[in-house]
Amino acid sequence: MEVRLERPVQKRQVLLLCVFLGAAWVGAEQLQYSVAEETERGTFLANLAKDLGLELEELSARGARIVSDQNTGFLLLSTLTGDLILNAKLDREELCGPTEPCVLTFQVLLENPFQIHRAALHVRDINDNSPIFLDKEIPLKISESTAPGAKFLLERALDSDVGPNSLRNYTISANAYFHIHVHDGGEGTIFPELVLDRTLDREEIAEFTLTLTALDGGSPPRSGTALVRILVLDINDNSPVFVQSLYKVQSLENTPVGSLVVAVSARDLDTGSYGEIAYTFFYATERILQTFQINSTTGDLYLKGELNYEAIQTYSITIQAKDGGGLSGKCTVVVEVMDVNDNSPELLMSSLTSPIAENSPETVVAVFRIRDRDSGNNGKTMCSIPHDLPFVLKPSVENFYTLVTETPLDRETQSEYNITITVTDMGTPRLTTQHTITVQVSDVNDNAPAFTQSSYTLFVHENNSPALHIGTISATDSDSGSNAHITYSLLPTHDPQLDLSSLISINADNGQLFALRALDYETLKTFEFHVGAMDQGSPALSSQALVHVLVLDANDNAPFVLYPLQNASAPFTELLPRAAEPGYLVTKVVAVDRDSGQNAWLSFQLLKATEPGLFSVWAHNGEVRTSRLLSERDAPKHRLLLLVKDNGDPPRSASVTLHVLLVDGFSQPYLPLPEVARDTTQEGDLLTLYLVIALASVSSLFLLSVLLFVGVRLCRRARTASLGGCSAPEGHFPGHLVDVSGTGTLSQSYQYEVCLTGDSGTGEFKFLKPILPDFQDHPLGPEMGENSNCRNNWGFGIQLK
């Protein structure tokens, strides 16, 4: 708890009255208990749980405890048994002095819910004190001329006990001249008066020594004694007489020391030494002697020590005026101490709860009591706290206050409150006390982790190294402690084809994402998944964010040539009529690249040719065309080496070998393939050539059978057609000359219906109606249509004359 004094700020003031109307939750009846003084410590007084109507478990759970202004700890409450036990031996005279009855008030404080029960412990007096005389010897001078029946007031005895155990009687030892008369002094005090029974004769007896005994009313009674020494004097027949027998004065408790309180005056009709008066206190108590002093000559009563209204409100002083002959008179001075506002209010803290859980409903933070030892308006107080705090003061009975939360607290807004409680009395001038308490607000897991972004986009180059750090996701939690400790995780994906656990891992502590294996752009271009952030509160709160991973393409694939197919056992040969014009399309090289972007931009280049300048390649579409007219001097067979290159960095390439065979016309019954083979004995293996020829022969037979079947059907259906009847071809064509399937030079598979005209002397055939296949069935899939340069549908009509 932190306590400091501050200047008062703007406050919410609550007037604290001396007497409250009982609150609804405070016990209306006061519990009463009684114990005899000097009872041993540990004595059982009562079962408090039974008196309050509470079970032991409830008594303990509600934090029952004893609070008292005395702060002496004279009572002890056992929460295990509910017993109220005397915690110290009590001395009634020390606690209450002459006050009867002796009542010690205390309160039983319960929490959850807050409740106060008033209680009182009555301390019964026992006869444990004997009457005592302040002076063990009482001197007395009596003139021999004193008439029988005269009374002489003697010092009274003091008895700390009260009630029936207090002082009750005086006796004196047996003698023939005196007896004791008990004089009632009022307010329960008695004085012994010595009564003269017969005339004294100084010459016969000059001095008497008698024993004065004081008896109390206890059972058995206690007593105290003092010696009375009586000196018989010669005649002095006038005693001093005070002007007033009773003086009443009022004095403020802050009256300066040395101030005149009152002046008393007495007169003596005698002359000489018998008329000289001296003023003294008549058997004054020690406290009176410490507080007042009297001028023995003038009778002026001065203040010797400070007055304190809170300690003693009234002083009763007996002043004696004695002449030179030993005669005396007495008067009483009653000094009433007037209260001034000299005591600041006190704040007595009974309980303080800190920290307070945030978001809690109305919660009791502190229970305290206000006390001001002054009286009247000086003892009235008002209590306040600053306006700008979410707390409120609620007054209760017995000067108790409760400090409760006005609204639920939010630790994330403010985690600590310094509350200054200001207590001001209503006196003049007003006195103020400030008490500062510090209340901590404990955290509750009421904030879920929040990602810095709702979605993240990460870029990863393909062919990355395993365990590569690809990015970091981050979340924050405004709570504290374990409630703010965040753990990251990958959330299950709804895509059954995406095995996320084999692709990505996440560091649970810092949110770093790692690629577990090398990624392939051509296989997986992009994927997305959700990540979760969960705190360690109870219950745990979580949030999630979407992560997009884009795989960046690298130039890791060389162009792939679709046409002409390069893995065949025999070189691919294209036919070129010698009558072809410049720009004649010989063939088209079709290639694709599985990369994307500029890595898939393909360009074509003619690296090597048998006849330089005869052929050219269009760089962007791969078309091989003639550059000039053919002549008889040109070789019948040409070998072209083409380069297909992408636009990557570094670029990748593939080479294409193309054989071009010059022919006079497509109607020749037989093409000199064997000669070609013989001419190329230096370039290839003869065995390979034989295998190619055999394969071509088989293909030709199959194709011939198909053509015959098609021709017969066509002749039956279209005899009246303008094209004339169809007949079987006279010549034999090698299979590879009419094979334009998916393994040919185009990007699509083409099929043709072939019809031979019977009235053509040279044997003419036509390629008709290309039937286009579906690219979806191609081994490379739709990429052929997207990434290649072969999107045009090609249809050829070739005539051989």
Coordinates of N, CA and C in Angstrom, one line a residue, residues 303-466:
L303 N -2.6 27.6 34.4 CA -2.5 26.4 33.6 C -1.0 26.0 33.6
K304 N -0.7 24.8 34.1 CA 0.7 24.3 34.1 C 1.0 23.4 32.9
G305 N 0.0 22.6 32.5 CA 0.2 21.7 31.4 C -0.9 21.9 30.4
E306 N -0.8 21.3 29.2 CA -1.8 21.4 28.1 C -3.0 20.7 28.5
L307 N -4.1 21.3 28.1 CA -5.4 20.6 28.2 C -5.7 19.8 27.0
N308 N -6.4 18.7 27.2 CA -6.8 17.8 26.0 C -8.2 17.4 26.2
Y309 N -9.1 17.9 25.4 CA -10.5 17.6 25.6 C -10.8 16.1 25.3
E310 N -10.0 15.5 24.4 CA -10.2 14.1 24.1 C -9.8 13.2 25.2
A311 N -9.0 13.7 26.2 CA -8.6 12.9 27.3 C -9.4 13.2 28.5
I312 N -9.6 14.4 28.9 CA -10.4 14.8 30.1 C -11.2 16.0 29.7
Q313 N -12.5 15.9 30.0 CA -13.4 17.0 29.7 C -13.6 17.9 30.9
T314 N -13.5 17.4 32.1 CA -13.8 18.2 33.3 C -12.8 17.9 34.4
Y315 N -12.3 19.0 35.1 CA -11.5 18.8 36.2 C -12.2 19.4 37.4
S316 N -12.2 18.7 38.5 CA -12.8 19.1 39.8 C -11.6 19.3 40.8
I317 N -11.4 20.5 41.2 CA -10.2 20.8 42.0 C -10.7 21.4 43.4
T318 N -10.2 20.8 44.5 CA -10.5 21.3 45.8 C -9.3 22.2 46.3
I319 N -9.6 23.5 46.6 CA -8.6 24.4 47.1 C -8.8 24.7 48.6
Q320 N -7.7 24.7 49.3 CA -7.8 24.9 50.7 C -7.1 26.3 51.1
A321 N -7.8 27.0 51.9 CA -7.3 28.3 52.4 C -7.0 28.1 53.9
K322 N -5.8 28.2 54.3 CA -5.4 27.9 55.7 C -4.7 29.2 56.3
D323 N -5.2 29.5 57.6 CA -4.6 30.7 58.2 C -3.4 30.2 59.1
G324 N -2.8 31.2 59.7 CA -1.6 30.9 60.5 C -1.9 30.1 61.7
G325 N -3.1 30.1 62.2 CA -3.5 29.4 63.3 C -3.8 27.9 63.0
G326 N -3.8 27.5 61.8 CA -4.1 26.1 61.4 C -5.5 25.9 61.0
L327 N -6.3 27.0 61.1 CA -7.7 26.8 60.7 C -7.8 26.9 59.1
S328 N -8.7 26.3 58.5 CA -8.8 26.2 57.1 C -10.2 26.3 56.6
G329 N -10.4 26.7 55.3 CA -11.6 26.6 54.6 C -11.4 26.1 53.2
K330 N -12.4 25.6 52.6 CA -12.2 24.9 51.3 C -13.3 25.4 50.3
C331 N -12.9 25.3 49.1 CA -13.8 25.6 48.0 C -13.5 24.6 46.8
T332 N -14.4 24.5 45.9 CA -14.2 23.6 44.7 C -14.2 24.4 43.5
V333 N -13.2 24.1 42.6 CA -13.1 24.8 41.3 C -13.4 23.7 40.2
V334 N -14.4 23.9 39.4 CA -14.7 23.0 38.3 C -14.3 23.6 37.0
V335 N -13.3 23.0 36.3 CA -12.8 23.5 35.1 C -13.4 22.6 33.9
E336 N -14.2 23.2 33.1 CA -14.8 22.5 31.9 C -13.9 22.8 30.7
V337 N -13.3 21.8 30.1 CA -12.5 21.9 28.9 C -13.4 22.0 27.7
M338 N -13.2 23.0 26.9 CA -13.9 23.2 25.7 C -13.2 22.7 24.5
D339 N -13.9 22.0 23.6 CA -13.2 21.3 22.5 C -12.9 22.4 21.4
V340 N -11.7 22.2 20.8 CA -11.4 23.0 19.6 C -11.0 21.9 18.5
N341 N -11.0 22.4 17.3 CA -10.7 21.5 16.2 C -9.2 21.3 16.0
D342 N -8.7 20.5 16.9 CA -7.2 20.3 16.9 C -6.8 18.9 16.5
N343 N -7.8 18.0 16.1 CA -7.5 16.7 15.6 C -7.9 16.5 14.2
S344 N -7.0 16.1 13.4 CA -7.3 15.8 12.0 C -8.0 14.5 11.9
P345 N -8.9 14.3 11.0 CA -9.6 13.0 10.8 C -8.6 11.9 10.6
E346 N -9.0 10.7 11.0 CA -8.1 9.5 10.8 C -8.8 8.5 9.9
L347 N -8.1 7.9 9.0 CA -8.6 6.9 8.2 C -8.0 5.6 8.6
L348 N -8.9 4.6 9.1 CA -8.4 3.3 9.5 C -8.8 2.3 8.5
M349 N -7.8 1.8 7.8 CA -8.1 0.8 6.7 C -8.3 -0.6 7.3
S350 N -9.5 -1.1 7.0 CA -9.9 -2.5 7.5 C -9.5 -3.6 6.5
S351 N -9.7 -3.3 5.2 CA -9.3 -4.3 4.2 C -9.0 -3.6 2.9
L352 N -8.1 -4.2 2.1 CA -7.8 -3.7 0.8 C -7.6 -4.8 -0.1
T353 N -8.3 -4.8 -1.3 CA -8.2 -5.9 -2.2 C -7.5 -5.4 -3.5
S354 N -6.3 -5.9 -3.7 CA -5.5 -5.6 -4.9 C -4.6 -6.8 -5.3
P355 N -4.6 -7.2 -6.5 CA -5.2 -6.6 -7.7 C -6.7 -7.0 -7.8
I356 N -7.4 -6.2 -8.7 CA -8.8 -6.4 -9.0 C -8.8 -6.9 -10.5
A357 N -9.5 -8.0 -10.7 CA -9.6 -8.6 -12.0 C -10.4 -7.7 -12.9
E358 N -9.9 -7.4 -14.1 CA -10.6 -6.6 -15.1 C -11.9 -7.2 -15.5
N359 N -12.8 -6.4 -16.0 CA -14.1 -6.8 -16.4 C -15.0 -7.3 -15.3
S360 N -14.6 -7.2 -14.1 CA -15.4 -7.7 -12.9 C -16.5 -6.7 -12.7
P361 N -17.7 -7.2 -12.3 CA -18.8 -6.3 -12.0 C -18.5 -5.5 -10.7
E362 N -19.4 -4.8 -10.1 CA -19.2 -4.0 -8.9 C -18.4 -4.8 -7.8
T363 N -17.2 -4.4 -7.5 CA -16.3 -5.1 -6.6 C -15.9 -4.2 -5.5
V364 N -15.9 -4.7 -4.3 CA -15.4 -4.0 -3.1 C -13.9 -4.0 -3.1
V365 N -13.3 -2.8 -3.3 CA -11.9 -2.6 -3.3 C -11.3 -2.4 -1.9
A366 N -11.9 -1.6 -1.1 CA -11.4 -1.3 0.2 C -12.6 -1.1 1.2
V367 N -12.3 -1.4 2.5 CA -13.2 -1.1 3.6 C -12.4 -0.3 4.6
F368 N -12.9 0.8 4.9 CA -12.2 1.6 5.9 C -13.1 2.4 6.8
R369 N -12.6 2.9 7.9 CA -13.4 3.7 8.9 C -12.8 5.0 9.1
I370 N -13.6 6.0 9.3 CA -13.2 7.4 9.5 C -13.4 7.7 11.0
R371 N -12.4 8.3 11.6 CA -12.5 8.7 13.0 C -12.0 10.1 13.3
D372 N -12.7 10.9 14.0 CA -12.2 12.2 14.4 C -12.5 12.3 15.9
R373 N -11.4 12.6 16.6 CA -11.5 12.6 18.1 C -12.1 13.8 18.6
D374 N -12.4 14.8 17.8 CA -13.0 16.0 18.2 C -14.5 15.7 18.4
S375 N -15.3 16.7 18.9 CA -16.7 16.6 19.1 C -17.5 17.6 18.3
G376 N -18.8 17.5 18.3 CA -19.6 18.4 17.6 C -19.3 18.5 16.1
N377 N -19.4 19.7 15.6 CA -19.0 19.9 14.2 C -17.6 19.6 13.9
N378 N -16.7 19.7 14.9 CA -15.3 19.4 14.8 C -15.1 17.9 14.5
G379 N -16.1 17.1 14.9 CA -16.0 15.7 14.7 C -16.7 15.2 13.5
K380 N -17.5 16.0 12.8 CA -18.2 15.6 11.6 C -17.3 15.7 10.5
T381 N -17.3 14.7 9.6 CA -16.4 14.6 8.5 C -17.1 14.4 7.2
M382 N -16.5 14.7 6.1 CA -16.9 14.3 4.8 C -15.7 13.7 4.0
C383 N -16.1 12.7 3.2 CA -15.0 11.9 2.5 C -15.3 12.0 1.0
S384 N -14.2 12.0 0.3 CA -14.3 12.1 -1.2 C -13.1 11.5 -1.9
I385 N -13.3 11.2 -3.2 CA -12.2 10.7 -4.1 C -12.3 11.6 -5.3
P386 N -11.3 11.6 -6.2 CA -11.4 12.3 -7.4 C -12.5 11.9 -8.3
H387 N -13.0 12.8 -9.1 CA -14.1 12.5 -10.0 C -13.8 11.6 -11.2
D388 N -12.5 11.7 -11.6 CA -12.1 11.0 -12.9 C -11.7 9.6 -12.7
L389 N -12.1 8.9 -11.7 CA -11.8 7.6 -11.4 C -13.1 6.7 -11.5
P390 N -12.9 5.5 -12.0 CA -14.1 4.6 -12.0 C -14.4 3.9 -10.7
F391 N -14.4 4.7 -9.6 CA -14.7 4.1 -8.3 C -15.7 5.1 -7.6
V392 N -16.3 4.5 -6.6 CA -17.3 5.3 -5.9 C -17.2 4.9 -4.4
L393 N -17.5 5.9 -3.6 CA -17.5 5.7 -2.1 C -18.9 5.5 -1.7
K394 N -19.1 4.5 -0.9 CA -20.5 4.2 -0.3 C -20.4 4.2 1.2
P395 N -21.1 5.2 1.9 CA -21.1 5.2 3.3 C -21.9 4.1 3.9
S396 N -21.4 3.7 5.1 CA -22.1 2.6 5.8 C -22.4 3.1 7.3
V397 N -22.7 2.2 8.2 CA -22.9 2.6 9.6 C -21.5 2.5 10.3
E398 N -21.6 3.0 11.5 CA -20.4 3.0 12.4 C -19.2 3.7 11.7
N399 N -19.5 4.7 10.9 CA -18.4 5.5 10.2 C -17.6 4.7 9.2
F400 N -18.2 3.6 8.7 CA -17.5 2.8 7.8 C -17.8 3.3 6.3
Y401 N -16.8 3.1 5.5 CA -17.0 3.4 4.1 C -16.5 2.2 3.3
T402 N -17.2 1.9 2.1 CA -16.7 0.9 1.2 C -16.3 1.6 -0.1
L403 N -15.2 1.3 -0.7 CA -14.7 1.8 -2.0 C -15.0 0.7 -3.0
V404 N -15.9 0.9 -3.9 CA -16.3 -0.1 -4.9 C -16.0 0.4 -6.3
T405 N -15.9 -0.5 -7.3 CA -15.7 -0.1 -8.7 C -17.1 0.3 -9.2
E406 N -17.1 1.4 -9.9 CA -18.3 2.0 -10.5 C -18.7 1.3 -11.8
T407 N -17.6 1.0 -12.6 CA -17.8 0.3 -13.9 C -16.7 -0.7 -14.0
P408 N -16.9 -1.7 -14.8 CA -15.8 -2.7 -15.0 C -14.5 -2.1 -15.5
L409 N -13.4 -2.6 -14.9 CA -12.1 -2.0 -15.2 C -11.5 -2.7 -16.5
D410 N -10.7 -2.0 -17.2 CA -10.1 -2.5 -18.4 C -8.6 -2.4 -18.2
R411 N -7.9 -3.5 -18.0 CA -6.4 -3.4 -17.8 C -5.7 -2.8 -19.0
E412 N -6.2 -3.1 -20.2 CA -5.5 -2.6 -21.4 C -5.6 -1.1 -21.5
T413 N -6.6 -0.5 -20.9 CA -6.7 1.0 -20.9 C -5.9 1.6 -19.7
Q414 N -6.0 1.0 -18.5 CA -5.2 1.4 -17.4 C -5.0 0.3 -16.5
S415 N -3.7 0.0 -16.1 CA -3.4 -1.2 -15.3 C -3.2 -0.9 -13.9
E416 N -3.2 0.4 -13.5 CA -3.0 0.8 -12.1 C -3.7 2.1 -11.8
Y417 N -4.3 2.1 -10.6 CA -4.9 3.4 -10.2 C -4.4 3.8 -8.8
N418 N -4.0 5.1 -8.7 CA -3.7 5.7 -7.4 C -4.9 6.5 -7.0
I419 N -5.5 6.0 -5.9 CA -6.7 6.6 -5.4 C -6.4 7.4 -4.2
T420 N -6.7 8.7 -4.2 CA -6.4 9.5 -3.0 C -7.8 9.8 -2.4
I421 N -7.9 9.3 -1.1 CA -9.1 9.5 -0.3 C -8.9 10.7 0.5
T422 N -9.7 11.7 0.4 CA -9.6 12.9 1.2 C -10.7 13.0 2.2
V423 N -10.3 13.2 3.5 CA -11.3 13.3 4.6 C -11.1 14.7 5.2
T424 N -12.2 15.4 5.3 CA -12.2 16.8 5.8 C -13.3 16.9 6.9
D425 N -12.9 17.5 8.0 CA -13.9 17.7 9.1 C -14.6 19.0 8.8
M426 N -15.7 19.2 9.7 CA -16.5 20.4 9.5 C -16.1 21.5 10.5
G427 N -15.0 21.4 11.2 CA -14.6 22.3 12.2 C -14.1 23.6 11.5
T428 N -13.7 24.6 12.4 CA -13.1 25.8 12.0 C -11.8 26.0 12.7
P429 N -10.6 26.1 12.0 CA -10.5 25.8 10.5 C -10.7 24.3 10.2
R430 N -11.0 24.0 9.0 CA -11.2 22.6 8.6 C -9.8 21.9 8.5
L431 N -9.8 20.7 9.0 CA -8.6 19.9 9.0 C -8.8 18.8 8.0
T432 N -7.8 18.4 7.2 CA -7.9 17.5 6.1 C -6.8 16.4 6.3
T433 N -7.2 15.2 5.9 CA -6.3 14.0 5.9 C -6.5 13.4 4.5
Q434 N -5.3 13.1 3.9 CA -5.4 12.4 2.6 C -4.7 11.0 2.8
H435 N -5.3 10.0 2.2 CA -4.7 8.7 2.2 C -4.8 8.1 0.8
T436 N -3.6 7.7 0.3 CA -3.5 7.2 -1.1 C -3.3 5.7 -1.1
I437 N -4.2 5.0 -1.9 CA -4.0 3.6 -2.0 C -3.8 3.3 -3.5
T438 N -3.0 2.2 -3.8 CA -2.7 1.8 -5.1 C -3.4 0.5 -5.4
V439 N -4.2 0.5 -6.5 CA -5.0 -0.6 -6.9 C -4.5 -1.1 -8.2
Q440 N -4.0 -2.4 -8.3 CA -3.6 -3.0 -9.5 C -4.8 -3.7 -10.2
V441 N -4.8 -3.6 -11.5 CA -5.8 -4.3 -12.3 C -5.2 -5.6 -12.9
S442 N -5.6 -6.7 -12.5 CA -5.1 -8.0 -13.1 C -5.7 -8.3 -14.4
D443 N -5.0 -9.0 -15.3 CA -5.4 -9.2 -16.6 C -6.3 -10.4 -16.7
V444 N -7.3 -10.3 -17.6 CA -8.2 -11.4 -18.0 C -8.1 -11.6 -19.5
N445 N -8.1 -12.8 -19.9 CA -7.9 -13.1 -21.3 C -9.2 -12.7 -22.1
D446 N -9.3 -11.3 -22.4 CA -10.4 -10.8 -23.1 C -10.1 -10.3 -24.5
N447 N -8.8 -10.5 -24.9 CA -8.4 -10.0 -26.2 C -7.8 -11.1 -27.0
A448 N -8.3 -11.4 -28.2 CA -7.8 -12.4 -29.0 C -6.5 -11.8 -29.8
P449 N -5.6 -12.7 -30.1 CA -4.4 -12.2 -30.9 C -4.9 -11.6 -32.2
A450 N -4.3 -10.5 -32.6 CA -4.7 -9.8 -33.9 C -3.5 -9.8 -34.8
F451 N -3.7 -10.3 -36.0 CA -2.6 -10.3 -37.0 C -2.4 -8.9 -37.5
T452 N -1.1 -8.6 -37.9 CA -0.8 -7.3 -38.4 C -1.4 -7.1 -39.8
Q453 N -1.8 -8.2 -40.5 CA -2.4 -8.1 -41.8 C -3.5 -9.2 -41.8
S454 N -4.6 -8.9 -42.5 CA -5.6 -10.0 -42.7 C -5.2 -11.0 -43.6
S455 N -4.3 -10.7 -44.6 CA -3.8 -11.7 -45.5 C -2.3 -11.4 -45.8
Y456 N -1.6 -12.4 -46.1 CA -0.1 -12.2 -46.4 C 0.1 -12.8 -47.8
T457 N 0.9 -12.2 -48.6 CA 1.3 -12.7 -49.9 C 2.8 -12.9 -49.9
L458 N 3.3 -14.2 -50.1 CA 4.7 -14.5 -50.1 C 5.1 -15.0 -51.4
F459 N 6.3 -14.6 -51.9 CA 6.9 -15.0 -53.2 C 8.0 -15.9 -52.9
V460 N 8.0 -17.1 -53.6 CA 9.1 -18.1 -53.5 C 9.6 -18.5 -54.9
H461 N 10.9 -18.4 -55.1 CA 11.4 -18.9 -56.4 C 11.4 -20.4 -56.4
E462 N 11.0 -20.9 -57.5 CA 11.0 -22.4 -57.6 C 12.4 -22.9 -57.5
N463 N 12.5 -24.2 -57.2 CA 13.8 -24.9 -57.0 C 14.5 -24.4 -55.8
N464 N 13.7 -23.9 -54.8 CA 14.4 -23.4 -53.6 C 15.0 -24.5 -52.8
S465 N 15.9 -24.1 -51.9 CA 16.5 -25.1 -51.0 C 15.5 -25.5 -49.9
P466 N 15.6 -26.7 -49.5 CA 14.7 -27.1 -48.4 C 14.9 -26.3 -47.1

